Amino acid sequence: MKKLLVICLLLISVSVATSQTDPETFLRCLVKEGSNPQVFISDVTYIPSNSSFTTILRRRIPNLRFDKPTTPKPIAIITPTTWSHVSPALACARLLPVQVRIRSGGHDFEGLSYTSTGPFFLIDMFNFNSVDVNLTEGTAWVDTGATLGELYYKIAEKSNVLGFPAGLCTTLGVGGHISGGGYGTMMRKYGLAVDNVVGSRIIDSNGNTYFDRMSMGEELFWAVRGGGAASFGIVMGYKIRLVPVPEKVTVFSVGRTVGEGAVDLIMKWQNFSHSTDRNLFVRLTLTLVNGTKPGEKMVLATFIGMYLGPSDKTLNVMNRDFPELKLKKTDCTEMRWIDSVLFWAGYPIGTPTSVLLKTTTVSNKAFHKRKSDYVKRTISRTGLGLIFKKLVEVEKVKMFLNPYGGRMGEIPSSRTPFPHRGGNLFKIEYLISWSQAGDDVEKTHLAKANEMYKFMTPYVSSNPREAYFNYRDLDLGSNVNSTYEEGKIYGAKYFKDNFERLVDIKTKYDEINFWRNEQSIPVRK
Ligand SMILES: Cc1cc2nc3c(=O)[nH]c(=O)nc-3n(C[C@H](O)[C@H](O)[C@H](O)COP(=O)(O)OP(=O)(O)OC[C@H]3O[C@@H](n4cnc5c(N)ncnc54)[C@H](O)[C@@H]3O)c2cc1C
Ligand SMILES: *[C@@H]1O[C@H](CO)[C@@H](O)[C@H](O)[C@H]1NC(C)=O
Ligand SMILES: *[C@@H]1O[C@H](CO)[C@@H](O)[C@H](O)[C@H]1NC(C)=O
Ligand SMILES: *[C@@H]1O[C@H](CO)[C@@H](O)[C@H](O)[C@H]1NC(C)=O
Ligand SMILES: *[C@@H]1O[C@H](CO)[C@@H](O)[C@H](O)[C@H]1NC(C)=O
Ligand SMILES: *[C@@H]1O[C@H](CO)[C@@H](O)[C@H](O)[C@H]1NC(C)=O
């Protein structure tokens, strides 16, 4: 009787519905498509009239730029807890039709995982977050709604000599982060997260599920290891190979201003950081601090390092390869690898690892814009002087420099869609953040980011000017008309020669371009 009623309602709704994008219509479609009594998809679906809708939507929005009253909102949020919640949602997306957005950690720098220009619903993966560590194999299956913090925690819970080489920020989602590449402090030794993925599980637009690498085939498996899974389907999980970590690692952070010889140190850093012992990773951050005169600003260069081993070895390597920094034993702190995860994420030393299980985004949110660049030739002393001057002039822009080399230089550029391998000295991340709301304030800050980026042109890669896909930046182009030509503009920057292969795979597996967003892989027509 009840079922009959549902069907009747559905018939009526189809005939009288004024809009395909009305949440109630969508919900009725879900009920119909998910009619298997074991599924109850409506139990995990939130429509805007539901009092929890906004809380769920905002759970993983770390960037206030995409959390405004004017930000487009989904007509529904589905929070799958099992595989069978996904297929009915995709069926309705095809039927109505509406766009689908998939969110894991929600850290996309342009908010593409939870905003869209047209009507859309959101598949929010946060409930789908199990991590299954197999110590015998040294592997783990991790569901894509897990955060890196949850993943690292679950690994460390089982072993103190295994880790995983992925990102520094522990609230990143496995789904977006791994499908777009994923670098961290161990990349010089073990490569990227994608270099350590050995299996994957995917659902395609027809609701077909591929439970392993064999069933999906090598092409699709290649594409979702750096090409951005959102162009190809929903990745439900990745099987990863864990990597050995020592019982003790060593971290340090040493800052020097221009007056304290920062320029000389950076000249040396550019030369050694990519060629040194691959157990060593020394990130360089350039930020502004107050100068000696009132109102004066100057650049502070901070060398933040980690060595996969004890402090005496750290000092040996640093004194051999970077003696100019004069690193001292007292600068070094030995800790477990899992504690270094907290150190890099910005927690004070001694913070309990259980904070890694807190997976909603932080309360002190701000507005952010990020950009990226690759550097292949040493920047001259004169160049550095000019860059410092510019940083002071534009204010507020910070630069984080991550050295490459080591394992990164050995992996061929075509092994995964992520192409930025040999020949890169380091990657630059430009960061600008602000806390005051308002369109004018936003405009001013975005202009500053662009000014700094433009200024850097002579010092960074060109033809194409390369960028890291996971540092999504819509200034690099977008897919207004879903054409190959548009896609090639940003695609060549993110993927270089791998772009054409991604287009071929996209065309083969998603010819109707079901999975699309502002920077998805286009279909070849
Ligand atoms: C504070 C901060 C720190 C960062 N630090 C690092 C770092 O150390 N190293 C690094 O490499 N990157 C870093 N990044 C970039 C980060 O890797 C990317 O933003 C990444 O896409 C985030 O993944 P997510 O799941 O949190 O994002 P989301 O916003 O959820 O997703 C990003 C993209 O992936 C798609 N997607 C998500 N889940 C799935 C899925 N299951 N199936 C198919 N498509 C999916 C989304 O639709 C969207 O297109 C950082 C970003 C931030 C904001
Ligand atoms: C909101 O949606 C959730 C998930 O479907 C459901 O459990 C809950 O009862 C709804 N709440 C209200 C007030 O409708
Ligand atoms: C771990 O992997 C081994 C080897 O493949 C397998 O035999 C075993 O069943 C796995 N253990 C679990 C708990 O899945
Ligand atoms: C960088 O290293 C090369 C050789 O390894 C050396 O010739 C050059 O002088 C070094 N440059 C700086 C600035 O240290
Ligand atoms: C830097 O100087 C400004 C005033 O110019 C002052 O408000 C601020 O507190 C100073 N910051 C630090 C860290 O001393
Ligand atoms: C998209 O198509 C429209 C109409 O054909 C055209 O006017 C516009 O320039 C196109 N946009 C881009 C970015 O190619």
XYZ file of C-alpha atoms and ligand atoms in Angstrom:
648
model
C 0.000 0.000 0.000
C 2.721 2.400 1.009
C 4.747 1.578 -2.059
C 1.763 2.185 -4.264
C 1.301 5.594 -2.722
C 4.883 6.503 -3.439
C 4.502 5.521 -7.063
C 1.292 7.539 -7.377
C 2.924 10.594 -5.914
C 5.703 10.139 -8.366
C 3.367 10.038 -11.325
C 1.632 13.179 -10.177
C 4.875 14.918 -9.545
C 6.174 14.139 -12.991
C 3.104 15.630 -14.604
C 2.843 18.750 -12.483
C 6.460 19.471 -11.666
C 7.358 22.951 -12.766
C 11.047 22.467 -12.259
C 13.248 19.426 -12.604
C 15.522 20.922 -10.032
C 13.021 21.118 -7.258
C 14.384 19.212 -4.214
C 11.126 17.345 -3.605
C 11.117 16.018 -7.160
C 14.648 14.858 -6.713
C 13.839 13.174 -3.418
C 10.896 11.343 -5.000
C 13.144 10.157 -7.785
C 15.586 8.833 -5.196
C 12.865 6.977 -3.344
C 11.784 5.369 -6.594
C 15.236 4.512 -7.865
C 16.360 3.286 -4.477
C 13.235 1.208 -4.006
C 15.207 -1.774 -2.734
C 13.970 -1.855 0.889
C 17.483 -2.461 2.177
C 18.758 0.790 0.829
C 16.613 3.607 2.269
C 18.483 6.277 0.401
C 16.115 8.926 1.755
C 17.557 8.264 5.214
C 20.892 9.661 4.118
C 19.533 12.509 1.999
C 19.180 16.101 3.155
C 17.106 18.621 1.202
C 17.210 22.375 1.947
C 14.022 22.247 4.061
C 15.718 19.789 6.434
C 17.009 21.595 9.524
C 20.368 19.810 9.304
C 20.973 20.733 5.652
C 23.142 23.790 6.293
C 25.195 22.113 9.011
C 25.923 19.168 6.730
C 26.740 21.432 3.790
C 29.120 23.589 5.847
C 30.812 20.661 7.564
C 33.581 20.582 5.014
C 33.816 24.099 3.600
C 37.205 25.409 4.716
C 37.174 28.464 2.404
C 34.769 31.323 3.162
C 34.945 32.443 -0.497
C 32.516 29.601 -1.221
C 30.358 29.907 1.872
C 28.433 33.086 1.072
C 24.655 33.569 0.856
C 25.173 34.001 -2.913
C 27.163 30.756 -3.285
C 25.071 28.264 -5.321
C 23.706 25.537 -3.060
C 22.879 21.919 -3.943
C 19.241 20.816 -4.250
C 20.121 17.837 -2.050
C 23.022 16.293 -0.176
C 23.401 12.525 -0.170
C 25.729 11.110 2.444
C 26.245 7.480 1.402
C 27.140 4.927 4.025
C 27.105 2.009 1.586
C 27.782 1.515 -2.119
C 24.089 0.984 -2.836
C 23.273 4.588 -1.898
C 25.189 5.875 -4.897
C 23.606 4.229 -7.945
C 20.039 5.554 -7.383
C 21.439 9.067 -7.038
C 23.269 8.732 -10.344
C 20.146 7.340 -12.012
C 18.200 10.434 -10.926
C 20.996 12.707 -12.086
C 20.621 11.183 -15.561
C 16.816 11.207 -15.513
C 16.095 14.744 -14.390
C 18.848 15.767 -15.404
C 20.938 17.580 -12.808
C 24.668 17.878 -12.252
C 26.525 15.855 -9.635
C 29.279 17.161 -7.391
C 31.367 14.826 -5.252
C 32.982 15.961 -2.048
C 35.489 14.162 0.114
C 37.482 16.609 2.248
C 36.098 19.759 0.586
C 39.535 21.378 0.279
C 39.277 22.147 -3.425
C 40.813 25.632 -3.718
C 37.975 26.775 -6.019
C 35.180 24.969 -4.170
C 34.391 22.783 -7.192
C 33.415 19.847 -4.996
C 30.393 21.616 -3.512
C 29.433 24.503 -5.804
C 28.321 24.602 -9.425
C 26.879 27.104 -11.852
C 23.858 24.960 -12.837
C 21.444 22.975 -10.633
C 23.269 20.169 -8.843
C 23.187 17.766 -5.952
C 26.039 16.774 -3.743
C 27.356 13.333 -2.932
C 29.173 13.951 0.313
C 31.490 11.094 1.212
C 32.287 11.920 4.858
C 30.355 8.933 6.239
C 32.214 6.568 3.942
C 35.514 6.610 5.739
C 36.771 3.214 6.807
C 40.465 2.407 6.771
C 41.476 -1.225 6.612
C 45.160 -1.803 7.291
C 46.681 -5.149 6.294
C 50.012 -5.487 8.094
C 50.865 -8.781 6.401
C 50.721 -7.130 2.996
C 51.816 -3.682 4.131
C 48.760 -2.202 2.424
C 45.484 -0.508 3.317
C 42.110 -0.027 1.664
C 40.928 3.452 2.469
C 37.482 4.800 1.657
C 37.568 8.170 -0.051
C 35.513 9.997 2.588
C 38.297 9.468 5.137
C 40.585 12.391 5.861
C 44.363 12.041 5.739
C 44.312 12.479 9.515
C 42.064 9.440 9.911
C 44.278 7.480 7.531
C 47.528 8.391 9.297
C 45.975 7.701 12.705
C 44.730 4.246 11.678
C 48.125 3.326 10.234
C 49.980 4.474 13.352
C 47.510 2.611 15.548
C 48.697 -0.620 13.918
C 52.400 0.074 13.397
C 55.059 2.605 14.384
C 57.292 1.757 11.431
C 54.815 2.248 8.595
C 53.496 5.480 7.138
C 52.075 6.924 3.944
C 53.551 9.671 1.752
C 50.606 12.072 1.335
C 49.671 15.659 2.192
C 50.575 17.852 5.151
C 47.140 19.172 5.992
C 45.366 16.416 7.906
C 41.793 17.445 7.049
C 42.333 16.841 3.314
C 40.025 14.179 1.918
C 41.430 10.985 0.470
C 39.107 11.280 -2.572
C 40.234 14.632 -3.932
C 43.782 14.530 -2.618
C 44.841 11.144 -3.957
C 42.940 11.416 -7.234
C 44.819 14.666 -7.958
C 48.363 13.539 -7.050
C 49.101 14.173 -3.386
C 52.507 15.303 -2.205
C 53.917 15.424 1.302
C 57.147 15.542 3.236
C 58.250 12.052 2.148
C 57.910 12.657 -1.606
C 61.673 12.899 -2.164
C 61.972 9.369 -0.831
C 58.733 7.670 -1.890
C 57.133 9.915 -4.522
C 53.521 11.055 -4.359
C 50.472 9.387 -2.873
C 49.520 8.215 -6.396
C 52.882 6.526 -6.798
C 51.852 4.283 -3.919
C 48.330 3.407 -5.012
C 47.907 -0.235 -6.023
C 44.145 -0.555 -6.391
C 40.937 1.403 -6.657
C 37.144 1.009 -6.590
C 34.970 3.131 -8.867
C 31.317 3.707 -9.778
C 30.679 5.034 -13.300
C 27.791 7.176 -14.527
C 25.625 4.136 -15.282
C 26.007 2.969 -11.725
C 28.384 0.178 -12.769
C 30.822 -0.676 -10.048
C 34.407 -1.759 -10.513
C 35.710 -3.386 -7.384
C 39.323 -3.637 -8.374
C 42.017 -2.631 -10.790
C 41.456 -5.682 -12.956
C 37.763 -4.979 -13.599
C 38.191 -1.267 -14.323
C 41.172 -1.813 -16.578
C 44.582 -0.145 -16.633
C 43.433 3.000 -18.476
C 40.842 4.098 -15.946
C 43.167 3.057 -13.131
C 45.889 5.265 -14.634
C 43.525 8.247 -14.977
C 42.323 8.305 -11.361
C 45.891 8.462 -10.089
C 46.484 12.167 -10.692
C 44.037 13.074 -13.464
C 41.302 14.067 -11.013
C 38.656 11.398 -10.463
C 35.778 13.875 -10.816
C 36.122 13.621 -14.638
C 35.715 9.834 -14.592
C 33.416 8.609 -11.846
C 33.163 8.285 -8.100
C 36.156 6.669 -6.510
C 34.879 4.817 -3.463
C 38.253 3.620 -2.218
C 41.951 3.320 -2.908
C 44.260 0.480 -2.021
C 47.561 1.965 -0.961
C 51.012 0.565 -0.300
C 52.325 1.678 3.073
C 55.956 2.768 3.290
C 58.609 2.125 5.955
C 59.260 4.969 8.396
C 61.880 4.914 11.166
C 60.850 4.810 14.824
C 62.276 8.309 15.228
C 62.204 11.173 12.763
C 63.666 14.624 13.337
C 62.032 17.986 12.635
C 63.353 21.535 12.797
C 62.295 25.049 11.878
C 64.844 27.852 11.561
C 64.040 31.398 10.426
C 66.430 34.034 8.996
C 65.652 37.542 7.808
C 67.444 39.367 5.009
C 69.653 41.038 7.603
C 70.606 37.584 8.884
C 71.754 36.375 5.480
C 68.495 34.948 4.089
C 69.485 35.626 0.457
C 72.750 33.640 0.681
C 70.940 30.836 2.449
C 68.253 30.662 -0.243
C 70.929 30.585 -2.972
C 72.360 27.535 -1.261
C 68.943 26.029 -0.535
C 68.089 26.145 -4.251
C 71.228 24.162 -4.950
C 71.092 21.515 -2.263
C 67.454 20.853 -1.354
C 66.652 18.825 -4.498
C 69.949 16.917 -4.592
C 70.551 16.067 -0.927
C 69.872 12.790 0.910
C 66.309 11.792 0.068
C 65.530 11.184 3.744
C 65.717 14.959 4.085
C 62.941 17.376 3.103
C 63.482 21.087 3.734
C 60.581 23.342 2.874
C 61.264 27.059 2.566
C 58.578 29.579 3.468
C 58.779 33.287 2.638
C 56.606 35.471 4.846
C 56.682 39.108 5.966
C 57.649 40.307 9.427
C 58.103 43.752 10.953
C 61.410 45.399 10.143
C 63.558 47.459 12.471
C 61.985 50.832 11.594
C 58.302 51.522 12.428
C 55.982 50.387 9.656
C 58.805 48.651 7.784
C 58.271 45.087 6.556
C 60.879 42.531 5.586
C 60.977 38.974 4.319
C 61.557 36.118 6.734
C 62.879 32.891 5.204
C 61.999 29.869 7.324
C 63.593 26.498 6.660
C 61.275 23.800 7.966
C 62.781 20.366 7.739
C 62.255 16.734 8.413
C 64.810 13.936 8.336
C 63.670 10.314 8.366
C 66.045 9.334 11.145
C 67.534 10.534 14.458
C 68.898 14.030 15.141
C 72.614 13.141 15.009
C 72.175 11.897 11.449
C 70.116 14.981 10.638
C 72.973 17.180 11.835
C 75.532 15.157 9.833
C 73.586 15.600 6.624
C 72.731 19.253 7.238
C 76.310 20.135 8.198
C 77.593 18.386 5.097
C 75.066 19.762 2.586
C 73.810 22.996 4.142
C 76.428 24.084 6.738
C 75.569 27.757 6.088
C 72.306 27.341 8.048
C 74.366 26.363 11.150
C 71.662 23.968 12.351
C 72.188 23.064 16.011
C 71.173 20.054 18.050
C 68.843 22.313 20.049
C 66.973 23.227 16.846
C 66.076 19.569 16.345
C 63.225 17.598 17.872
C 63.032 13.826 17.590
C 59.570 12.283 17.480
C 57.497 9.444 16.105
C 56.451 9.775 12.471
C 52.802 10.181 13.532
C 53.803 13.131 15.742
C 55.630 14.715 12.798
C 52.297 14.589 10.956
C 50.883 16.846 13.687
C 53.967 19.088 13.574
C 53.560 19.697 9.820
C 49.832 20.263 10.208
C 50.687 23.100 12.594
C 49.771 21.571 15.956
C 52.004 22.370 18.956
C 54.470 19.608 19.817
C 52.872 17.216 22.310
C 49.338 17.464 20.902
C 47.590 14.087 21.298
C 47.181 12.197 18.015
C 43.436 11.819 18.654
C 42.953 15.324 17.125
C 43.462 13.549 13.809
C 40.029 11.991 14.237
C 38.330 15.394 14.419
C 37.315 15.694 10.819
C 35.115 18.740 10.440
C 36.895 21.814 9.138
C 38.335 24.277 11.617
C 36.264 27.040 13.168
C 38.711 29.882 12.422
C 37.856 29.833 8.751
C 39.069 32.521 6.352
C 38.963 33.515 2.699
C 41.720 31.933 0.611
C 43.253 31.960 -2.856
C 46.169 29.762 -3.906
C 48.307 29.440 -7.035
C 51.249 27.242 -8.014
C 54.390 27.303 -10.152
C 57.334 25.077 -11.003
C 60.960 26.204 -11.030
C 63.543 24.470 -13.229
C 66.430 26.956 -13.142
C 68.087 28.480 -10.093
C 66.770 31.975 -9.451
C 69.674 34.437 -9.402
C 70.661 36.545 -6.415
C 69.397 39.629 -8.282
C 66.124 37.823 -9.001
C 65.688 36.940 -5.341
C 66.286 40.575 -4.381
C 63.544 41.686 -6.770
C 61.151 38.973 -5.549
C 61.703 40.052 -1.943
C 61.018 43.665 -2.888
C 57.829 42.626 -4.646
C 56.647 40.517 -1.687
C 57.028 43.572 0.542
C 55.294 45.793 -2.002
C 52.208 43.607 -2.590
C 51.999 42.502 1.071
C 49.972 39.540 2.349
C 51.151 37.058 -0.296
C 53.224 34.232 1.187
C 55.302 31.748 -0.760
C 55.959 28.125 0.237
C 58.696 26.354 -1.706
C 58.826 22.544 -1.756
C 61.963 20.836 -3.079
C 61.673 18.031 -5.638
C 64.456 15.670 -6.767
C 65.140 12.228 -5.300
C 62.395 9.734 -6.130
C 60.355 12.478 -7.845
C 63.045 12.807 -10.486
C 63.199 9.066 -11.182
C 59.540 8.419 -11.955
C 58.794 8.919 -15.670
C 56.387 11.795 -16.416
C 53.935 9.439 -18.102
C 53.749 6.860 -15.274
C 50.791 8.738 -13.799
C 48.862 11.791 -15.098
C 50.901 13.994 -12.694
C 53.676 15.158 -15.065
C 55.954 17.384 -12.954
C 58.854 15.027 -12.335
C 62.521 15.209 -13.396
C 64.000 18.632 -14.094
C 62.057 20.459 -11.413
C 64.060 22.051 -8.614
C 61.040 23.022 -6.573
C 57.376 23.918 -6.622
C 56.077 27.277 -5.445
C 52.773 27.704 -3.682
C 51.434 31.268 -3.433
C 49.060 31.833 -0.546
C 46.869 34.762 0.257
C 44.286 34.690 3.039
C 42.057 37.327 4.568
C 39.332 37.413 7.161
C 37.211 40.433 6.247
C 34.111 39.772 4.139
C 33.185 41.923 1.138
C 33.511 41.920 -2.626
C 35.976 44.809 -2.723
C 38.222 43.236 -0.119
C 38.142 40.007 -2.111
C 38.934 41.791 -5.363
C 41.921 43.532 -3.809
C 43.322 40.270 -2.485
C 42.809 38.339 -5.714
C 44.553 41.186 -7.545
C 47.523 40.917 -5.191
C 47.823 37.187 -5.872
C 47.717 37.848 -9.612
C 50.259 40.634 -9.387
C 52.748 38.385 -7.598
C 52.082 35.521 -10.023
C 52.630 37.795 -13.025
C 55.828 39.156 -11.515
C 57.218 35.617 -11.164
C 56.869 34.834 -14.897
C 60.582 35.091 -15.809
C 61.650 32.775 -12.963
C 59.298 29.842 -13.475
C 58.397 27.199 -16.067
C 56.998 28.347 -19.411
C 55.334 26.852 -22.509
C 53.324 25.742 -20.758
C 53.555 27.517 -17.425
C 53.026 24.371 -15.349
C 50.646 24.119 -12.403
C 49.705 21.448 -9.878
C 46.192 20.087 -10.492
C 45.464 19.781 -6.771
C 46.184 23.521 -6.476
C 43.085 24.198 -8.503
C 43.133 27.688 -9.985
C 40.315 28.866 -12.244
C 42.502 31.711 -13.543
C 44.184 29.033 -15.662
C 41.049 28.576 -17.760
C 37.692 26.911 -17.502
C 35.268 24.779 -19.364
C 32.449 27.183 -20.273
C 31.324 25.325 -23.405
C 32.832 21.928 -22.590
C 35.089 21.925 -25.638
C 38.405 20.221 -26.156
C 40.010 23.573 -27.052
C 38.990 25.136 -23.743
C 40.094 22.059 -21.850
C 43.497 22.076 -23.459
C 44.250 25.530 -22.062
C 44.251 24.418 -18.429
C 44.823 20.732 -19.232
C 48.255 21.313 -20.744
C 49.339 23.274 -17.671
C 48.193 20.644 -15.214
C 49.046 17.525 -17.206
C 51.442 18.506 -20.020
C 51.748 15.613 -22.519
C 49.505 13.398 -20.392
C 46.521 15.593 -21.245
C 45.845 13.897 -24.612
C 45.809 10.469 -23.013
C 43.385 11.683 -20.361
C 41.124 13.018 -23.145
C 41.225 9.620 -24.896
C 40.296 7.774 -21.707
C 37.570 10.306 -20.926
C 36.136 9.904 -24.436
C 36.136 6.141 -24.111
C 34.576 5.900 -20.652
C 32.367 8.996 -20.486
C 31.486 10.034 -23.986
C 28.356 11.919 -22.846
C 30.495 14.050 -20.501
C 28.340 13.174 -17.521
C 31.181 13.896 -15.123
C 31.990 17.505 -15.746
C 33.009 20.614 -13.889
C 34.768 23.893 -14.671
C 38.096 22.122 -15.098
C 37.197 18.570 -16.002
C 38.876 16.626 -18.802
C 37.004 17.346 -22.044
C 35.665 14.751 -24.465
C 37.289 14.564 -27.908
C 34.656 15.337 -30.494
C 44.849 23.804 3.693
C 45.240 22.972 2.489
C 46.435 22.273 2.513
C 46.820 21.483 1.424
N 47.988 20.767 1.493
C 48.321 19.945 0.480
C 49.475 19.103 0.559
O 50.205 19.093 1.552
N 49.756 18.306 -0.487
C 48.967 18.275 -1.605
O 49.284 17.517 -2.527
N 47.875 19.047 -1.705
C 47.525 19.863 -0.693
N 46.386 20.622 -0.793
C 45.544 20.501 -2.002
C 44.648 19.280 -1.904
O 45.380 18.114 -2.199
C 43.480 19.397 -2.892
O 42.708 20.521 -2.574
C 42.601 18.142 -2.884
O 41.799 18.119 -4.029
C 41.748 18.072 -1.650
O 41.029 16.878 -1.594
P 39.615 16.877 -0.840
O 39.029 15.525 -0.914
O 39.780 17.515 0.493
O 38.832 17.914 -1.757
P 37.391 17.989 -2.369
O 37.121 19.454 -2.449
O 36.417 17.159 -1.642
O 37.597 17.388 -3.831
C 38.508 17.935 -4.766
C 38.134 17.444 -6.163
O 38.114 16.020 -6.203
C 36.808 15.530 -6.511
N 36.529 14.384 -5.666
C 36.572 14.333 -4.309
N 36.287 13.093 -3.888
C 36.074 12.336 -4.974
C 35.735 10.969 -5.168
N 35.556 10.135 -4.135
N 35.572 10.517 -6.434
C 35.720 11.368 -7.496
N 36.045 12.667 -7.359
C 36.219 13.148 -6.110
C 35.885 16.693 -6.197
O 34.671 16.591 -6.912
C 36.729 17.876 -6.611
O 36.719 18.013 -8.002
C 45.990 21.422 0.276
C 44.790 22.133 0.264
C 44.403 22.905 1.351
C 43.115 23.667 1.306
C 16.815 15.373 7.795
O 17.310 14.345 6.972
C 17.858 13.248 7.687
C 18.524 12.297 6.698
O 17.653 11.936 5.681
C 16.747 12.576 8.480
O 17.272 11.494 9.232
C 16.132 13.589 9.412
O 15.009 13.013 10.060
C 15.684 14.836 8.645
N 15.260 15.840 9.611
C 14.164 16.538 9.460
C 13.873 17.542 10.534
O 13.401 16.394 8.501
C 46.087 -9.498 4.296
O 46.741 -9.851 3.104
C 47.067 -11.232 3.051
C 47.957 -11.467 1.839
O 47.352 -10.987 0.652
C 45.787 -12.032 3.001
O 46.074 -13.416 2.946
C 44.981 -11.727 4.259
O 43.717 -12.348 4.180
C 44.775 -10.228 4.433
N 44.232 -9.983 5.751
C 43.114 -9.312 5.929
C 42.696 -9.107 7.348
O 42.447 -8.865 4.998
C 75.606 24.749 -7.008
O 76.236 23.503 -7.180
C 77.105 23.447 -8.270
C 77.657 22.043 -8.386
O 76.988 21.141 -7.586
C 78.233 24.471 -8.096
O 79.031 24.455 -9.235
C 77.614 25.849 -7.890
O 78.636 26.774 -7.590
C 76.635 25.831 -6.760
N 75.995 27.130 -6.648
C 75.767 27.696 -5.477
C 75.053 29.018 -5.539
O 76.074 27.214 -4.421
C 54.167 44.783 13.500
O 53.945 46.158 13.458
C 52.587 46.563 13.536
C 52.525 48.070 13.425
O 53.180 48.505 12.292
C 51.992 46.073 14.848
O 50.597 46.371 14.881
C 52.183 44.578 14.959
O 51.732 44.131 16.228
C 53.642 44.188 14.782
N 53.742 42.752 14.759
C 54.602 42.079 15.502
C 54.594 40.601 15.366
O 55.379 42.633 16.255
C 31.283 29.582 -25.631
O 30.360 29.578 -26.667
C 29.755 30.840 -26.929
C 28.674 30.665 -27.987
O 29.135 29.855 -29.017
C 30.845 31.833 -27.369
O 30.287 33.095 -27.588
C 31.892 31.920 -26.270
O 32.965 32.733 -26.700
C 32.433 30.543 -25.913
N 33.310 30.658 -24.755
C 34.559 30.194 -24.745
C 35.339 30.428 -23.492
O 35.032 29.593 -25.682
